[in-house]
Short mmCIF file of C-alpha atoms in Angstrom, two decimals:
data_model
loop_
_atom_site.label_atom_id
_atom_site.label_comp_id
_atom_site.label_asym_id
_atom_site.label_seq_id
_atom_site.Cartn_x
_atom_site.Cartn_y
_atom_site.Cartn_z
CA MET Q 701 -55.19 4.21 55.87
CA ARG Q 702 -54.49 5.94 59.25
CA HIS Q 703 -54.44 4.10 62.22
CA VAL Q 704 -55.68 4.54 65.59
CA ARG Q 705 -54.03 1.75 67.36
CA ALA Q 706 -51.70 0.05 70.01
CA PHE Q 707 -49.72 -2.46 69.41
CA GLY Q 708 -47.76 -5.45 71.62
CA LEU Q 709 -46.43 -8.71 70.47
CA THR Q 710 -47.12 -11.92 72.52
CA THR Q 711 -44.16 -14.60 72.25
CA LEU Q 712 -45.61 -16.33 69.63
CA ALA Q 713 -45.75 -13.62 67.39
CA LEU Q 714 -41.50 -13.26 68.27
CA THR Q 715 -41.60 -16.22 67.57
CA LEU Q 716 -43.21 -16.30 64.23
CA LEU Q 717 -40.39 -13.63 63.90
CA THR Q 718 -37.48 -15.26 63.28
CA THR Q 719 -38.84 -18.29 61.83
CA ALA Q 720 -39.86 -18.46 58.30
CA CYS Q 721 -36.81 -16.84 55.83
CA ALA Q 722 -37.94 -16.42 52.86
CA ALA Q 723 -35.93 -17.54 50.31
CA ALA Q 724 -33.93 -14.29 47.44
CA PRO Q 725 -35.21 -15.13 44.46
CA PRO Q 726 -32.25 -15.37 41.68
CA ASN Q 727 -32.65 -12.12 39.66
CA ALA Q 728 -31.63 -9.80 43.39
CA GLN Q 729 -28.34 -9.68 42.47
CA PRO Q 730 -27.42 -6.05 44.57
CA GLY Q 731 -24.34 -4.33 44.21
CA PRO Q 732 -21.99 -3.23 47.69
CA SER Q 733 -24.03 -0.56 49.24
CA THR Q 734 -27.41 -0.69 47.94
CA THR Q 735 -29.67 0.82 49.19
CA LEU Q 736 -33.60 -0.62 49.26
CA SER Q 737 -35.97 2.85 50.16
CA VAL Q 738 -39.07 1.96 51.40
CA TRP Q 739 -41.81 4.72 52.43
CA LEU Q 740 -44.30 3.51 54.28
CA MET Q 741 -47.69 5.57 56.04
CA LYS Q 742 -47.63 6.56 59.59
CA GLU Q 743 -49.81 4.66 61.07
CA SER Q 744 -48.46 1.64 59.30
CA ALA Q 745 -47.47 -1.87 60.27
CA PRO Q 746 -46.00 -1.61 63.59
CA ASP Q 747 -42.20 0.15 63.87
CA ASN Q 748 -40.79 -4.11 65.86
CA VAL Q 749 -42.75 -4.96 63.03
CA ILE Q 750 -40.85 -3.38 60.10
CA SER Q 751 -37.45 -3.25 62.00
CA GLU Q 752 -37.33 -7.03 62.69
CA LEU Q 753 -38.53 -7.97 58.64
CA ASN Q 754 -35.80 -5.45 57.79
CA GLN Q 755 -33.18 -7.54 59.91
CA GLN Q 756 -34.15 -10.99 58.19
CA PHE Q 757 -33.96 -9.30 54.46
CA HIS Q 758 -30.38 -7.64 55.58
CA THR Q 759 -29.66 -11.29 56.65
CA LEU Q 760 -30.48 -12.30 53.72
CA HIS Q 761 -28.97 -10.15 51.57
CA PRO Q 762 -26.24 -8.62 53.72
CA ASN Q 763 -24.80 -5.91 50.64
CA VAL Q 764 -28.22 -4.48 51.36
CA GLN Q 765 -29.74 -1.46 53.87
CA VAL Q 766 -33.20 -0.64 53.94
CA LYS Q 767 -33.69 3.00 54.64
CA LEU Q 768 -37.34 3.25 55.73
CA THR Q 769 -39.71 7.06 55.47
CA THR Q 770 -43.32 7.05 57.20
CA LEU Q 771 -44.59 9.69 55.74
CA GLU Q 772 -48.32 11.53 56.26
CA TRP Q 773 -51.62 10.72 54.34
CA PRO Q 774 -52.53 14.57 54.04
CA GLY Q 775 -50.12 15.33 50.75
CA ARG Q 776 -48.72 12.24 49.40
CA ASP Q 777 -50.03 12.60 46.72
CA ALA Q 778 -47.16 15.42 46.24
CA ARG Q 779 -44.90 13.77 48.41
CA TRP Q 780 -45.64 10.60 46.52
CA GLN Q 781 -45.01 12.32 41.87
CA ALA Q 782 -41.97 14.37 43.79
CA GLY Q 783 -40.42 11.29 44.61
CA MET Q 784 -41.09 9.51 41.63
CA ALA Q 785 -39.24 12.21 39.16
CA ALA Q 786 -36.85 12.32 42.02
CA ALA Q 787 -32.59 11.37 40.77
CA THR Q 788 -33.51 8.46 43.86
CA PRO Q 789 -36.73 6.95 43.75
CA PRO Q 790 -38.39 5.05 46.59
CA ASP Q 791 -38.88 1.24 45.83
CA VAL Q 792 -41.74 0.30 47.25
CA MET Q 793 -44.88 2.69 48.72
CA GLU Q 794 -47.04 1.92 50.84
CA MET Q 795 -50.57 3.38 49.28
CA GLY Q 796 -54.04 3.66 50.24
CA ASN Q 797 -55.97 1.11 47.69
CA SER Q 798 -57.92 3.82 46.36
CA ASP Q 799 -55.16 5.54 45.46
CA VAL Q 800 -53.42 2.70 43.16
CA LEU Q 801 -55.91 2.87 39.74
CA ALA Q 802 -54.82 6.98 39.55
CA TYR Q 803 -51.13 5.85 38.85
CA ALA Q 804 -51.37 2.04 37.35
CA SER Q 805 -53.65 3.59 35.13
CA THR Q 806 -50.92 6.31 33.58
CA GLY Q 807 -48.63 4.35 34.20
CA LYS Q 808 -46.56 4.23 37.17
CA LEU Q 809 -46.06 1.69 39.11
CA THR Q 810 -44.51 -2.07 38.05
CA ASP Q 811 -46.04 -4.70 36.65
CA LEU Q 812 -46.57 -7.55 39.11
CA THR Q 813 -48.36 -9.88 37.71
CA LYS Q 814 -45.85 -12.13 37.43
CA GLN Q 815 -44.36 -12.47 41.05
CA ASP Q 816 -45.41 -15.24 43.10
CA PHE Q 817 -46.48 -13.60 46.43
CA GLU Q 818 -48.05 -15.63 49.43
CA ASN Q 819 -51.97 -16.45 50.39
CA SER Q 820 -52.25 -14.77 46.47
CA ASP Q 821 -55.18 -16.90 45.82
CA THR Q 822 -56.78 -16.26 49.67
CA TRP Q 823 -56.26 -12.31 48.89
CA LEU Q 824 -59.67 -10.43 50.44
CA THR Q 825 -61.17 -8.91 46.61
CA GLY Q 826 -61.13 -6.07 47.85
CA LEU Q 827 -57.74 -5.29 48.47
CA ARG Q 828 -57.48 -7.13 44.95
CA ASP Q 829 -59.08 -5.53 42.21
CA ALA Q 830 -57.84 -2.21 44.11
CA GLY Q 831 -53.92 -3.36 43.67
CA SER Q 832 -55.16 -4.30 39.61
CA TYR Q 833 -55.80 -2.19 36.50
CA GLN Q 834 -56.98 -3.97 33.49
CA GLY Q 835 -56.55 -7.52 34.77
CA ARG Q 836 -52.66 -6.73 35.79
CA LEU Q 837 -51.70 -6.34 39.26
CA TYR Q 838 -50.24 -3.53 40.61
CA GLY Q 839 -51.40 -3.32 44.60
CA VAL Q 840 -50.10 -6.17 46.46
CA PRO Q 841 -52.23 -5.95 49.24
CA TYR Q 842 -50.89 -5.38 52.65
CA TYR Q 843 -53.97 -4.81 55.02
CA GLY Q 844 -57.47 -3.91 55.11
CA GLY Q 845 -60.57 -2.25 57.45
CA ASP Q 846 -64.68 -2.81 57.51
CA ARG Q 847 -67.62 -1.91 58.80
CA VAL Q 848 -68.99 -4.63 61.84
CA VAL Q 849 -72.69 -3.31 63.06
CA ILE Q 850 -72.13 -2.75 66.86
CA TYR Q 851 -74.07 -3.30 70.06
CA ARG Q 852 -75.31 -2.07 73.34
CA LYS Q 853 -75.71 -5.40 74.95
CA ASP Q 854 -77.28 -3.97 78.12
CA LEU Q 855 -80.76 -2.33 75.23
CA TRP Q 856 -79.71 -5.60 73.65
CA GLN Q 857 -81.12 -8.29 76.98
CA GLN Q 858 -83.93 -5.25 78.20
CA ALA Q 859 -84.86 -6.55 75.17
CA GLY Q 860 -84.84 -10.30 75.12
CA LEU Q 861 -82.29 -11.06 72.28
CA GLY Q 862 -80.18 -13.94 72.62
CA ASP Q 863 -77.25 -14.60 70.20
CA PRO Q 864 -76.58 -11.80 66.75
CA PRO Q 865 -78.67 -12.54 63.96
CA THR Q 866 -77.11 -14.77 60.80
CA THR Q 867 -79.21 -13.68 58.34
CA LEU Q 868 -80.63 -10.32 57.67
CA ALA Q 869 -84.77 -11.72 58.59
CA GLN Q 870 -82.96 -12.42 61.74
CA LEU Q 871 -81.86 -8.88 62.19
CA GLU Q 872 -84.48 -7.55 61.35
CA ALA Q 873 -86.35 -9.36 63.44
CA ASP Q 874 -84.85 -8.92 67.20
CA ALA Q 875 -85.01 -4.88 65.84
CA ALA Q 876 -88.29 -5.22 65.65
CA LYS Q 877 -87.94 -5.90 69.09
CA LEU Q 878 -85.52 -3.27 70.13
CA MET Q 879 -88.21 -0.60 68.74
CA ALA Q 880 -90.81 -2.33 71.21
CA ALA Q 881 -88.32 -1.74 74.18
CA ASN Q 882 -87.61 1.24 72.86
CA LYS Q 883 -90.21 3.89 72.78
CA ALA Q 884 -88.72 7.37 72.50
CA THR Q 885 -89.78 8.60 69.52
CA ASP Q 886 -85.97 9.82 68.64
CA PHE Q 887 -84.85 5.85 69.00
CA SER Q 888 -83.26 3.78 66.06
CA ALA Q 889 -83.45 0.22 66.64
CA LEU Q 890 -80.22 -0.18 64.73
CA TYR Q 891 -79.45 3.95 63.22
CA PHE Q 892 -79.18 4.09 59.49
CA PRO Q 893 -78.77 8.06 58.42
CA GLY Q 894 -80.33 7.99 54.66
CA ARG Q 895 -77.08 9.31 53.27
CA TYR Q 896 -75.04 6.15 54.31
CA GLN Q 897 -73.84 4.57 51.42
CA TYR Q 898 -71.19 2.37 52.13
CA ALA Q 899 -73.73 0.99 54.09
CA ALA Q 900 -76.42 1.66 52.04
CA LEU Q 901 -74.82 0.22 48.38
CA PRO Q 902 -73.73 -3.94 49.85
CA PHE Q 903 -77.54 -4.38 50.32
CA VAL Q 904 -77.25 -4.17 46.07
CA LEU Q 905 -74.06 -6.43 45.70
CA ASP Q 906 -75.80 -8.50 48.47
CA ALA Q 907 -79.26 -8.80 46.08
CA GLY Q 908 -75.99 -9.00 43.41
CA GLY Q 909 -76.38 -5.85 42.04
CA THR Q 910 -73.64 -3.48 41.04
CA ILE Q 911 -73.01 0.38 40.48
CA ALA Q 912 -71.55 0.42 37.55
CA THR Q 913 -70.05 -1.37 34.65
CA GLN Q 914 -67.59 -1.01 31.71
CA GLN Q 915 -67.83 -2.43 28.50
CA ASN Q 916 -65.76 -2.24 25.25
CA GLY Q 917 -64.23 1.00 26.60
CA LYS Q 918 -67.42 2.96 27.64
CA TRP Q 919 -68.86 2.82 31.65
CA ALA Q 920 -72.51 2.02 32.75
CA GLY Q 921 -74.43 2.63 35.74
CA THR Q 922 -76.30 0.40 36.65
CA LEU Q 923 -78.34 0.66 40.34
CA SER Q 924 -80.78 0.72 37.90
CA SER Q 925 -80.62 -2.95 37.22
CA PRO Q 926 -83.45 -4.52 38.34
CA LYS Q 927 -81.05 -6.92 41.57
CA SER Q 928 -79.87 -3.90 42.13
CA GLN Q 929 -82.87 -2.03 42.64
CA ALA Q 930 -84.33 -5.15 44.25
CA GLY Q 931 -81.21 -4.24 46.98
CA LEU Q 932 -82.45 -0.82 46.93
CA ARG Q 933 -85.89 -1.43 47.58
CA ASN Q 934 -84.87 -3.80 50.69
CA TRP Q 935 -82.35 -1.26 52.04
CA ALA Q 936 -85.26 0.67 51.26
CA GLU Q 937 -87.70 -1.31 53.06
CA PHE Q 938 -85.16 -2.01 56.22
CA VAL Q 939 -84.34 1.37 56.93
CA ALA Q 940 -87.79 2.12 58.28
CA LYS Q 941 -88.62 -0.55 59.54
CA VAL Q 942 -85.09 -0.51 61.94
CA SER Q 943 -84.91 2.80 61.62
CA ARG Q 944 -85.15 7.28 62.69
CA ALA Q 945 -82.59 8.46 62.22
CA PRO Q 946 -82.49 11.33 59.22
CA ALA Q 947 -82.79 11.10 56.38
CA ASP Q 948 -80.30 14.69 55.28
CA LYS Q 949 -76.88 12.87 57.60
CA ASP Q 950 -74.94 10.05 57.45
CA GLU Q 951 -73.45 8.21 60.27
CA THR Q 952 -70.81 11.09 61.80
CA SER Q 953 -73.14 11.50 64.37
CA ASP Q 954 -73.10 7.01 64.91
CA VAL Q 955 -71.05 7.74 67.74
CA ASP Q 956 -73.78 9.63 70.81
CA ALA Q 957 -76.05 8.59 69.14
CA LEU Q 958 -75.59 4.91 70.56
CA GLY Q 959 -73.46 5.97 73.70
CA SER Q 960 -76.96 8.18 74.91
CA GLY Q 961 -78.59 5.24 73.89
CA ARG Q 962 -81.05 6.74 70.37
CA ALA Q 963 -79.76 3.61 69.34
CA ALA Q 964 -79.59 -0.67 70.21
CA MET Q 965 -76.62 -1.13 67.08
CA ILE Q 966 -74.81 1.26 64.18
CA ILE Q 967 -72.54 -0.02 61.32
CA ASP Q 968 -69.46 1.67 61.50
CA GLN Q 969 -65.75 0.93 61.29
CA GLY Q 970 -64.73 -2.21 64.84
CA VAL Q 971 -62.35 0.71 66.32
CA THR Q 972 -65.72 2.78 67.04
CA ALA Q 973 -66.23 1.34 69.88
CA SER Q 974 -62.98 2.77 70.79
CA ALA Q 975 -65.22 6.11 70.60
CA VAL Q 976 -67.96 4.88 71.59
CA ALA Q 977 -65.97 3.50 75.14
CA LYS Q 978 -64.06 6.42 75.67
CA LYS Q 979 -66.45 9.39 74.98
CA TYR Q 980 -69.34 6.88 77.06
CA PRO Q 981 -67.02 5.80 79.94
CA THR Q 982 -69.41 2.90 81.30
CA LEU Q 983 -70.63 1.21 78.38
CA GLY Q 984 -66.99 -0.99 77.57
CA GLU Q 985 -68.33 -3.47 79.04
CA GLN Q 986 -71.80 -3.11 77.57
CA LEU Q 987 -70.14 -2.75 73.59
CA GLY Q 988 -70.32 -5.95 71.11
CA VAL Q 989 -69.63 -6.57 67.31
CA PHE Q 990 -71.00 -9.21 64.72
CA PRO Q 991 -70.79 -8.92 60.08
CA MET Q 992 -73.66 -7.39 59.30
CA PRO Q 993 -76.07 -10.32 57.91
CA GLY Q 994 -77.74 -10.78 54.10
CA ALA Q 995 -79.63 -12.43 52.54
CA ASN Q 996 -77.35 -14.87 53.07
CA GLY Q 997 -74.38 -14.87 55.70
CA PRO Q 998 -72.82 -12.13 55.96
CA MET Q 999 -73.43 -9.18 53.56
CA PRO Q 1000 -70.65 -7.93 51.25
CA VAL Q 1001 -69.09 -4.81 52.61
CA PHE Q 1002 -67.12 -2.27 51.28
CA LEU Q 1003 -63.14 -2.27 51.60
CA GLY Q 1004 -60.85 -0.23 52.63
CA GLY Q 1005 -57.44 -0.89 53.32
CA SER Q 1006 -53.99 -0.28 51.53
CA ASN Q 1007 -51.39 -1.07 49.46
CA LEU Q 1008 -47.92 -1.99 48.43
CA VAL Q 1009 -46.15 -1.02 44.69
CA VAL Q 1010 -43.36 -0.48 42.82
CA PRO Q 1011 -42.68 1.89 41.29
CA LYS Q 1012 -41.66 2.29 38.17
CA ALA Q 1013 -38.71 4.31 38.07
CA SER Q 1014 -37.83 2.25 41.13
CA ARG Q 1015 -33.88 0.95 40.44
CA GLN Q 1016 -34.57 -2.19 42.94
CA ALA Q 1017 -37.86 -4.41 41.58
CA ASP Q 1018 -36.74 -7.04 42.12
CA LEU Q 1019 -35.67 -5.93 45.67
CA ALA Q 1020 -38.63 -4.21 45.61
CA ALA Q 1021 -40.47 -7.36 44.97
CA GLU Q 1022 -39.21 -8.80 48.02
CA TRP Q 1023 -39.90 -6.64 50.41
CA ILE Q 1024 -43.10 -7.08 50.01
CA ARG Q 1025 -43.35 -10.59 49.77
CA LEU Q 1026 -41.53 -11.41 53.47
CA LEU Q 1027 -44.55 -8.67 54.38
CA THR Q 1028 -47.90 -9.63 52.98
CA GLY Q 1029 -46.89 -12.88 53.75
CA THR Q 1030 -48.18 -15.75 56.74
CA GLN Q 1031 -45.93 -14.45 58.99
CA TYR Q 1032 -45.82 -11.03 59.17
CA GLU Q 1033 -49.44 -10.54 58.04
CA GLY Q 1034 -50.58 -12.58 60.80
CA LEU Q 1035 -48.41 -10.22 62.98
CA LEU Q 1036 -50.34 -7.33 61.71
CA GLY Q 1037 -54.01 -8.95 62.35
CA GLN Q 1038 -52.00 -10.00 66.25
CA SER Q 1039 -52.03 -6.29 66.61
CA GLY Q 1040 -55.57 -5.56 65.21
CA LEU Q 1041 -54.94 -4.19 61.52
CA VAL Q 1042 -57.45 -7.09 59.32
CA PRO Q 1043 -55.15 -9.23 57.92
CA ASN Q 1044 -54.27 -9.28 53.57
CA SER Q 1045 -55.91 -12.85 53.26
CA THR Q 1046 -58.75 -14.81 55.19
CA GLY Q 1047 -57.06 -18.20 55.15
CA LEU Q 1048 -55.56 -15.90 59.18
CA SER Q 1049 -58.09 -16.30 60.86
CA THR Q 1050 -55.93 -17.65 64.01
CA PHE Q 1051 -53.88 -15.26 63.83
CA VAL Q 1052 -56.38 -12.40 64.59
CA SER Q 1053 -58.84 -12.05 68.03
CA GLY Q 1054 -61.87 -9.66 69.28
CA VAL Q 1055 -62.81 -7.22 66.69
CA THR Q 1056 -60.80 -8.02 63.54
CA ALA Q 1057 -61.77 -11.57 63.76
CA VAL Q 1058 -65.45 -9.76 62.95
CA GLU Q 1059 -63.93 -7.32 60.86
CA LEU Q 1060 -62.03 -10.46 58.21
CA THR Q 1061 -65.03 -12.63 58.89
CA ALA Q 1062 -66.88 -9.80 56.99
CA ALA Q 1063 -64.03 -8.96 54.98
CA GLY Q 1064 -64.95 -12.62 53.10
CA LYS Q 1065 -67.29 -11.53 51.24
CA SER Q 1066 -65.87 -7.92 50.07
CA TRP Q 1067 -66.35 -5.39 47.18
CA PHE Q 1068 -64.13 -2.07 46.33
CA THR Q 1069 -65.79 1.08 44.10
CA PRO Q 1070 -65.39 0.20 40.35
CA LEU Q 1071 -62.37 0.79 39.01
CA SER Q 1072 -62.31 3.71 36.84
CA THR Q 1073 -60.16 6.42 37.13
CA ARG Q 1074 -63.09 8.82 37.32
CA TRP Q 1075 -64.43 7.22 40.11
CA SER Q 1076 -64.15 10.39 42.39
CA ALA Q 1077 -65.98 12.04 40.73
CA VAL Q 1078 -69.31 11.15 41.31
CA ASP Q 1079 -67.78 10.25 44.41
CA ASN Q 1080 -67.23 14.59 44.43
CA ALA Q 1081 -70.35 14.87 43.47
CA ASN Q 1082 -72.59 13.23 46.20
CA VAL Q 1083 -74.00 11.15 43.25
CA ILE Q 1084 -75.30 7.98 45.38
CA GLN Q 1085 -75.72 9.93 49.04
CA ASP Q 1086 -78.42 12.14 47.04
CA MET Q 1087 -80.20 8.81 45.05
CA LEU Q 1088 -80.32 7.75 48.35
CA GLN Q 1089 -81.97 10.36 50.54
CA SER Q 1090 -84.46 11.76 47.23
CA ILE Q 1091 -85.37 7.11 48.13
CA TYR Q 1092 -85.90 7.92 52.26
CA ASN Q 1093 -87.51 10.62 52.84
CA GLY Q 1094 -89.79 8.85 49.81
CA ARG Q 1095 -89.30 12.54 46.98
CA ALA Q 1096 -88.68 9.50 45.03
CA THR Q 1097 -88.94 5.49 43.84
CA VAL Q 1098 -86.33 3.25 43.87
CA ALA Q 1099 -86.69 3.10 39.59
CA GLU Q 1100 -86.85 7.09 39.20
CA ALA Q 1101 -83.37 8.08 41.76
CA SER Q 1102 -82.13 5.29 40.45
CA ALA Q 1103 -82.24 6.12 36.77
CA ALA Q 1104 -80.83 9.89 37.50
CA ALA Q 1105 -78.32 8.79 39.52
CA ASP Q 1106 -77.08 5.89 36.41
CA THR Q 1107 -77.54 8.91 33.89
CA LYS Q 1108 -74.75 11.18 36.52
CA ILE Q 1109 -72.56 8.34 37.44
CA THR Q 1110 -72.25 7.36 32.96
CA GLN Q 1111 -71.45 11.12 32.26
CA LEU Q 1112 -69.21 12.22 34.40
CA LEU Q 1113 -66.96 8.54 33.86
CA ASN Q 1114 -67.27 9.00 30.55
CA THR Q 1115 -65.87 12.72 30.59
CA ARG Q 1116 -62.98 13.97 30.67
CA PRO Q 1117 -60.99 14.35 33.52
CA ASP Q 1118 -60.70 18.32 34.99
CA PRO Q 1119 -56.67 17.83 35.69
CA ARG Q 1120 -57.35 20.67 38.41
CA GLU Q 1121 -58.64 17.54 40.22
CA SER Q 1122 -57.13 15.11 43.15
CA ARG Q 1123 -55.32 12.64 40.42
CA SER Q 1124 -56.33 10.39 43.42
CA GLN Q 1125 -59.72 9.21 44.86
CA ALA Q 1126 -60.42 10.33 48.76
CA HIS Q 1127 -60.69 7.65 51.05
CA ARG Q 1128 -64.24 8.18 52.10
CA MET Q 1129 -64.84 5.15 54.23
CA SER Q 1130 -67.00 7.35 55.54
CA VAL Q 1131 -66.45 7.94 59.25
CA SER Q 1132 -66.67 11.67 59.99
CA GLY Q 1133 -67.04 13.17 55.54
CA ARG Q 1134 -63.51 11.26 55.06
CA THR Q 1135 -61.69 7.49 56.09
CA GLU Q 1136 -59.73 5.22 56.67
CA PRO Q 1137 -60.42 1.14 57.94
CA ARG Q 1138 -58.56 1.22 61.01
CA GLY Q 1139 -57.05 -1.73 63.45
CA SER Q 1140 -57.14 -1.49 66.98
CA VAL Q 1141 -55.79 -3.13 70.11
CA LEU Q 1142 -57.62 -1.26 71.85
CA LEU Q 1143 -60.45 -2.40 71.28
CA ARG Q 1144 -59.77 -5.28 72.74
CA SER Q 1145 -59.92 -4.17 75.90
CA TYR Q 1146 -64.49 -3.44 75.22
CA ILE Q 1147 -65.32 -6.43 73.15
CA SER Q 1148 -65.89 -9.66 75.24
CA GLY Q 1149 -64.50 -12.68 74.66
CA CYS Q 1150 -67.59 -14.18 73.37
CA LEU Q 1151 -67.38 -12.68 69.72
CA ARG Q 1152 -63.98 -14.25 68.79
CA ALA Q 1153 -64.01 -15.53 65.59
#
């Protein structure tokens, strides 16, 4: 995933880097001058973290040199395919979590199910699911990112509000007070445009519904199931009370809606707060964040991020798995958390603060898109966005719109893929139509200490 952030390691971080060395697995016996080829994406882990990890790895394996290659996100698929077909293929690759399924399903990745990875019992659900195919693990959770509620404390205080809400009912009550205190006809207590699928779908999951399920090798859309319809009705009723955002827009106007005062709250990636503060400098100290509340505790959030994989073509699979084991264990995940990324485990909350802590709390209830190799076809056809808009503007009932969406989802998921389609799903975290979660220690200058988890 792409990121915008600054890096700085504390004394605690530097101490962690020199401790907790892991033992080499007994089957890792490299010969002289072995090279472990690692491909990471641009603006992934901080350079000094990877450097220290490689030094530790070299101490464990003096005859192994780690060769690091950094790739840009655009064009990654072509680079990955060429690399895996080369005479000297990469041994470790970072993939966006929405990329893993396409490669796992075609036999291009090593099955890591039997490998022992630290904190695997507390991995973020969305990252674990994204790295799995047919019950087997192919992509080890690396780091994540999700959406939170970003709010303006000045408008919050003017409406007489106190602590952030922890339930959807409380949020709705707070929104009513904000609407009453701001009479502008285009004001939204929470700016929630009609086509914002990754903020609307959590209502479905929060009600116990699903998007699509697979049975006997066939997929079926399930948005018209009773629980899913209940979630969609909850969403529609909530949005009607708190938002005056357009039905035909997505979240790309969030920054201006919040910054201009046309909204008191938005739902977006935590790093969006830095974008608001950069464009509207006077708001820097007035921005806060909290997890989007659901019926009981935080609402399930869509989780984006990255996973680490071992290509099937790798000649150093055991060493590759060990390198991944180090990077994804407590020692280095703690450092990633301190740098502003959301670590891969709910058990690492002591390493994060500010907005990252809020994101990690929210990520404790996470989900990922249905694990179909054809899900990108649903995304590209805007099936869910069209369904939401038709409900939002009253052109269809929840029952009608969800039934129509299920028909399209079922058809698309059970249709042979067009060879011209992209091999991997687009990262649709939707800050700009195609975006990915980003962590940022820069946000700590904008988010108050009271938001620490």
